Amino acid sequence: MKQAGAPGLAGRDIQALTYRERRDSRWRRLRRDKWLYILLTPGLLYFLIFKYVPMWGILLAFKNYQPFLGFWKSDWAGFEHFRIFFQNPDFFMLLRNTLVLSFYNLVFFFPAPIILALLLNEIRLSFYKKTIQTMIYVPHFISMVIVASMSYVFLTTEGGAVNEFLYTFTGRKIDFLSNPDWFRPLIILQTIWKETGWGTIIFLAALAGVDVEQYEAAVVDGASRWRQIWHITLPAIRSTIIILLILRMGTILDNGFEQIFLMMNALNREVGEVFDTYVYALGITQGAFSYSTAVGLFKSVIGVTMVLGTNWLAKKFGESGLY
């Protein structure tokens, strides 16, 4: 019996020894890289304090929050706010407007930085390339308030440069700022003008890692510029495009508050009101904190679902995905 039990005891001793070795190895790596972990601390604290701790506030969505009662003494409402929101006649209007704007952004804005990065990558003179990059980065640093003001100055029917030009050649003016048909195109054009240049940074960084020898071999084989872009450049940045697309899908119900709020008015509200402005109108101006929190939580759940679903699809098609 002792002889039969000996191998088992020896196996357990080996497992315990292996566990201690792994533990000691982890501690040695921690001590060796301690300064790297210290450098990581501010980022971890930022996400902990400003991203994770505030998530406790989503409990407001399940309460009838009253400021004078406080968070803990307010009554529980369960899913009542969600039921009211889904039965609200404005729900489908908000969903339609948000999804249409997100679709336009995905179709027109998302490819714009990729195309511009490919064009910049074809410029061989460093001086011209850096000059163009500097010029297209500048709009990113302009406040959206300034962008909206510029849009008003150029497009207003009362002395706007664009309408004055149209009136000179056609004899009529177009009400760009109040006509609902022009609201979405204006939002997309503003976004493209302001953020396309800044969005090229990630793609240019990815393009910098492409092996030059592949281009040289393609030239030897007689490949044209278009063939080089299609068979070498685009495959090299495909993983970057997929990752950014997955992240983009997470914000499919997030069109940004400031831009929509500044460009929206009573005449184009039917196509301009989105979840972000709706939350502001109810949560801030009307004090419906629990209801607006429920709307925000709904957006977050849809965003997480879209990220997980898009990541799953990316893996199904052979891409690495986010994780």
Coordinates of C-alpha atoms in Angstrom, one line a residue:
M1 CA 0.0 0.0 0.0
K2 CA 2.8 2.4 0.8
Q3 CA 4.5 1.6 -2.5
A4 CA 1.3 2.3 -4.3
G5 CA 0.8 5.6 -2.5
A6 CA 4.3 6.9 -3.1
P7 CA 3.9 8.0 -6.7
G8 CA 0.8 10.0 -5.7
L9 CA 2.7 11.8 -2.9
A10 CA 5.5 12.4 -5.2
G11 CA 3.1 13.9 -7.8
R12 CA 1.6 16.2 -5.3
D13 CA 5.1 17.3 -4.1
I14 CA 6.0 18.1 -7.7
Q15 CA 2.8 20.1 -8.3
A16 CA 3.4 22.1 -5.1
L17 CA 6.9 22.8 -6.2
T18 CA 5.8 23.8 -9.6
Y19 CA 3.2 26.1 -8.1
R20 CA 5.8 27.7 -5.8
E21 CA 8.1 28.2 -8.8
R22 CA 5.4 29.9 -10.8
R23 CA 4.5 32.1 -7.8
D24 CA 8.2 33.0 -7.3
S25 CA 8.6 33.7 -11.0
R26 CA 5.7 36.1 -11.0
W27 CA 7.1 38.0 -8.0
R28 CA 10.5 38.2 -9.6
R29 CA 8.9 39.7 -12.8
L30 CA 6.9 42.2 -10.6
R31 CA 10.1 43.3 -8.8
R32 CA 12.0 43.5 -12.1
D33 CA 9.4 45.6 -13.9
K34 CA 8.2 47.6 -10.9
W35 CA 8.8 50.9 -12.5
L36 CA 6.7 50.0 -15.5
Y37 CA 3.8 49.1 -13.2
I38 CA 4.3 52.4 -11.4
L39 CA 4.0 54.2 -14.7
L40 CA 0.9 52.2 -15.4
T41 CA -0.7 53.4 -12.1
P42 CA -2.0 56.8 -13.2
G43 CA -3.8 55.3 -16.2
L44 CA -5.4 52.6 -13.9
L45 CA -6.5 55.2 -11.4
Y46 CA -8.0 57.3 -14.2
F47 CA -10.2 54.5 -15.4
L48 CA -11.0 53.3 -11.9
I49 CA -12.1 56.8 -10.7
F50 CA -13.7 58.2 -13.8
K51 CA -15.0 55.1 -15.6
Y52 CA -15.7 52.3 -13.2
V53 CA -16.7 54.1 -10.0
P54 CA -19.3 56.2 -11.7
M55 CA -21.0 53.0 -13.1
W56 CA -22.6 52.8 -9.6
G57 CA -24.8 55.6 -10.8
I58 CA -26.7 53.3 -13.3
L59 CA -28.8 52.2 -10.3
L60 CA -30.6 55.5 -10.7
A61 CA -32.3 53.9 -13.8
F62 CA -34.0 51.5 -11.4
K63 CA -35.1 54.1 -8.8
N64 CA -37.5 57.0 -8.6
Y65 CA -34.7 59.3 -7.7
Q66 CA -35.7 62.4 -5.7
P67 CA -32.8 64.8 -4.9
F68 CA -34.2 65.8 -1.5
L69 CA -34.5 62.1 -0.5
G70 CA -31.0 61.2 -1.7
F71 CA -29.8 58.1 -3.5
W72 CA -30.5 55.5 -0.8
K73 CA -33.9 56.7 0.4
S74 CA -35.4 57.1 -3.1
D75 CA -37.9 54.3 -3.9
W76 CA -37.1 51.5 -6.2
A77 CA -38.9 51.5 -9.6
G78 CA -37.6 48.4 -11.2
F79 CA -37.9 48.5 -15.0
E80 CA -40.7 51.1 -15.0
H81 CA -38.6 53.8 -16.6
F82 CA -37.5 51.4 -19.4
R83 CA -41.2 50.5 -20.0
I84 CA -42.2 54.1 -20.2
F85 CA -39.3 54.9 -22.6
F86 CA -40.1 52.0 -25.0
Q87 CA -43.8 53.0 -25.0
N88 CA -43.0 56.6 -25.6
P89 CA -44.0 57.8 -29.1
D90 CA -40.6 59.5 -29.4
F91 CA -38.7 56.3 -29.0
F92 CA -38.9 55.2 -32.7
M93 CA -38.2 58.8 -33.9
L94 CA -35.1 58.9 -31.7
L95 CA -34.0 55.4 -32.8
R96 CA -34.5 56.2 -36.4
N97 CA -32.6 59.5 -36.3
T98 CA -29.7 58.0 -34.3
L99 CA -29.3 55.0 -36.5
V100 CA -29.6 57.0 -39.8
L101 CA -26.9 59.4 -38.6
S102 CA -24.7 56.5 -37.5
F103 CA -25.2 54.7 -40.8
Y104 CA -24.2 57.9 -42.7
N105 CA -21.1 58.2 -40.5
L106 CA -20.2 54.6 -41.1
V107 CA -20.6 54.9 -44.9
F108 CA -19.2 58.3 -45.6
F109 CA -17.0 59.3 -42.6
F110 CA -15.4 56.0 -41.6
P111 CA -13.7 55.3 -45.0
A112 CA -12.6 59.0 -45.4
P113 CA -9.5 58.7 -43.1
I114 CA -8.5 55.5 -44.8
I115 CA -8.7 57.0 -48.3
L116 CA -6.8 60.1 -47.2
A117 CA -4.1 58.1 -45.5
L118 CA -3.6 56.0 -48.6
L119 CA -3.3 59.2 -50.7
L120 CA -0.8 60.7 -48.2
N121 CA 1.2 57.5 -48.3
E122 CA 1.7 57.9 -52.0
I123 CA 3.3 61.4 -51.6
R124 CA 7.0 60.9 -51.9
L125 CA 8.3 64.4 -51.1
S126 CA 8.5 64.7 -47.3
F127 CA 8.0 68.5 -47.3
Y128 CA 4.7 68.4 -49.1
K129 CA 3.5 65.4 -47.1
K130 CA 4.2 67.1 -43.7
T131 CA 2.7 70.4 -44.9
I132 CA -0.6 68.7 -46.0
Q133 CA -0.7 66.7 -42.8
T134 CA -0.4 69.8 -40.7
M135 CA -3.1 71.5 -42.6
I136 CA -5.6 68.7 -42.3
Y137 CA -4.9 68.2 -38.6
V138 CA -5.9 71.8 -37.7
P139 CA -9.7 71.4 -37.9
H140 CA -9.6 68.8 -35.2
F141 CA -8.5 71.4 -32.7
I142 CA -11.3 73.8 -33.6
S143 CA -14.2 73.8 -31.2
M144 CA -17.5 72.5 -32.4
V145 CA -19.1 75.8 -31.4
I146 CA -16.7 77.5 -33.9
V147 CA -17.6 75.0 -36.5
A148 CA -21.3 75.6 -36.0
S149 CA -20.8 79.4 -36.1
M150 CA -18.8 79.0 -39.3
S151 CA -21.6 77.0 -40.8
Y152 CA -24.1 79.7 -39.9
V153 CA -22.0 82.4 -41.3
F154 CA -21.5 80.6 -44.7
L155 CA -25.0 79.1 -45.0
T156 CA -27.5 81.6 -43.6
T157 CA -30.0 83.0 -46.0
E158 CA -29.3 86.5 -44.6
G159 CA -26.0 87.3 -46.2
G160 CA -24.3 83.9 -46.1
A161 CA -21.5 83.5 -48.6
V162 CA -22.9 80.3 -50.1
N163 CA -26.4 81.6 -50.5
E164 CA -25.2 84.8 -52.0
F165 CA -23.2 82.9 -54.5
L166 CA -26.2 80.7 -55.3
Y167 CA -28.5 83.8 -55.6
T168 CA -26.1 85.4 -58.0
F169 CA -26.0 82.5 -60.4
T170 CA -29.5 80.9 -59.9
G171 CA -31.6 83.7 -58.5
R172 CA -32.7 81.7 -55.4
K173 CA -31.5 80.8 -52.0
I174 CA -31.5 77.5 -50.0
D175 CA -32.4 77.4 -46.3
F176 CA -29.6 74.9 -45.3
L177 CA -29.9 75.6 -41.6
S178 CA -33.7 75.0 -41.2
N179 CA -34.6 72.6 -44.0
P180 CA -34.8 69.1 -42.5
D181 CA -33.5 67.6 -45.7
W182 CA -30.2 69.3 -45.3
F183 CA -29.6 68.6 -41.6
R184 CA -28.0 65.2 -41.9
P185 CA -25.8 66.1 -44.9
L186 CA -24.5 69.1 -42.9
I187 CA -23.7 67.0 -39.9
I188 CA -21.8 64.5 -41.9
L189 CA -19.9 67.2 -43.9
Q190 CA -18.9 68.9 -40.6
T191 CA -17.6 65.6 -39.2
I192 CA -15.7 64.8 -42.3
W193 CA -14.1 68.2 -42.5
K194 CA -13.2 68.3 -38.8
E195 CA -12.1 64.8 -38.0
T196 CA -10.8 63.1 -41.2
G197 CA -7.3 64.5 -41.0
W198 CA -6.9 63.6 -37.4
G199 CA -8.2 60.1 -38.1
T200 CA -5.4 59.5 -40.6
I201 CA -2.8 59.3 -37.8
I202 CA -3.6 55.7 -36.8
F203 CA -3.6 54.5 -40.4
L204 CA -0.4 56.3 -41.3
A205 CA 1.3 54.7 -38.4
A206 CA 0.1 51.3 -39.6
L207 CA 1.3 52.1 -43.1
A208 CA 4.7 53.0 -41.8
G209 CA 5.2 49.3 -40.8
V210 CA 4.6 47.9 -44.3
D211 CA 7.8 46.2 -45.6
V212 CA 9.3 48.3 -48.5
E213 CA 10.6 45.1 -50.1
Q214 CA 7.1 44.1 -50.9
Y215 CA 6.6 47.2 -53.0
E216 CA 10.0 46.7 -54.7
A217 CA 9.1 43.1 -55.6
A218 CA 5.7 44.3 -56.9
V219 CA 7.4 46.9 -59.1
V220 CA 9.7 44.2 -60.5
D221 CA 6.6 42.0 -61.3
G222 CA 5.1 45.0 -63.2
A223 CA 2.3 45.8 -60.7
S224 CA 0.8 49.3 -61.1
R225 CA 0.2 51.7 -58.2
W226 CA -3.4 50.6 -57.9
R227 CA -2.3 46.9 -57.7
Q228 CA 0.2 47.7 -55.0
I229 CA -2.4 49.5 -52.9
W230 CA -4.9 46.7 -53.4
H231 CA -2.6 43.7 -52.8
I232 CA 0.0 45.2 -50.3
T233 CA -1.1 48.4 -48.6
L234 CA -4.7 47.5 -47.8
P235 CA -4.0 44.0 -46.5
A236 CA -1.3 45.5 -44.3
I237 CA -3.7 47.8 -42.5
R238 CA -6.7 45.4 -42.6
S239 CA -6.4 44.4 -39.0
T240 CA -6.3 48.1 -37.9
I241 CA -9.4 48.8 -40.0
I242 CA -11.3 45.9 -38.4
I243 CA -10.4 46.9 -34.9
L244 CA -11.5 50.5 -35.5
L245 CA -14.7 49.3 -37.1
I246 CA -15.4 47.2 -34.0
L247 CA -14.9 50.1 -31.7
R248 CA -17.0 52.3 -34.0
M249 CA -19.9 49.9 -33.7
G250 CA -19.8 50.3 -29.9
T251 CA -20.8 54.0 -30.4
I252 CA -23.6 53.3 -32.9
L253 CA -26.1 55.0 -30.7
D254 CA -23.7 57.8 -29.8
N255 CA -23.8 60.7 -32.3
G256 CA -22.3 63.3 -30.0
F257 CA -24.3 65.8 -28.1
E258 CA -22.6 69.1 -28.8
Q259 CA -22.7 69.1 -32.6
I260 CA -26.3 68.0 -32.8
F261 CA -27.4 70.4 -30.1
L262 CA -25.8 73.4 -31.9
M263 CA -27.2 72.6 -35.3
M264 CA -30.7 71.6 -34.2
N265 CA -33.6 74.0 -34.1
A266 CA -37.4 73.8 -34.0
L267 CA -37.7 73.3 -37.7
N268 CA -35.4 70.3 -38.1
R269 CA -36.0 68.7 -34.7
E270 CA -38.0 65.9 -36.4
V271 CA -34.8 64.6 -38.0
G272 CA -32.2 66.0 -35.6
E273 CA -33.4 64.8 -32.2
V274 CA -31.2 61.9 -31.0
F275 CA -30.7 60.0 -27.8
D276 CA -27.9 62.4 -26.6
T277 CA -30.0 65.6 -26.9
Y278 CA -33.1 63.8 -25.6
V279 CA -31.2 62.8 -22.4
Y280 CA -30.0 66.4 -22.0
A281 CA -33.5 67.8 -22.4
L282 CA -35.0 65.4 -19.8
G283 CA -32.2 64.9 -17.4
I284 CA -30.9 68.5 -17.1
T285 CA -33.7 70.8 -18.1
Q286 CA -36.6 68.8 -16.7
G287 CA -34.8 67.0 -13.8
A288 CA -35.9 63.5 -14.8
F289 CA -32.7 61.9 -13.6
S290 CA -33.8 58.3 -13.3
Y291 CA -35.6 58.3 -16.7
S292 CA -32.6 59.9 -18.5
T293 CA -30.3 57.4 -16.8
A294 CA -32.4 54.6 -18.1
V295 CA -32.1 56.0 -21.6
G296 CA -28.3 56.2 -21.2
L297 CA -28.1 52.6 -19.9
F298 CA -30.1 51.4 -22.9
K299 CA -27.5 53.1 -25.2
S300 CA -24.7 51.5 -23.3
V301 CA -26.2 48.0 -23.4
I302 CA -26.7 48.3 -27.2
G303 CA -23.1 49.5 -27.6
V304 CA -21.7 46.6 -25.7
T305 CA -23.8 44.2 -27.6
M306 CA -22.7 45.6 -30.9
V307 CA -19.0 45.4 -29.9
L308 CA -19.3 41.8 -28.8
G309 CA -21.3 40.9 -32.0
T310 CA -19.0 42.7 -34.4
N311 CA -15.9 41.1 -32.7
W312 CA -17.5 37.7 -33.0
L313 CA -18.2 38.2 -36.7
A314 CA -14.6 39.4 -37.2
K315 CA -13.3 36.2 -35.7
K316 CA -15.7 34.2 -37.8
F317 CA -14.1 35.7 -40.9
G318 CA -10.6 35.0 -39.8
E319 CA -9.6 38.3 -38.2
S320 CA -8.0 38.7 -34.8
G321 CA -10.6 41.0 -33.3
L322 CA -10.2 42.9 -30.1
Y323 CA -9.7 39.9 -27.8

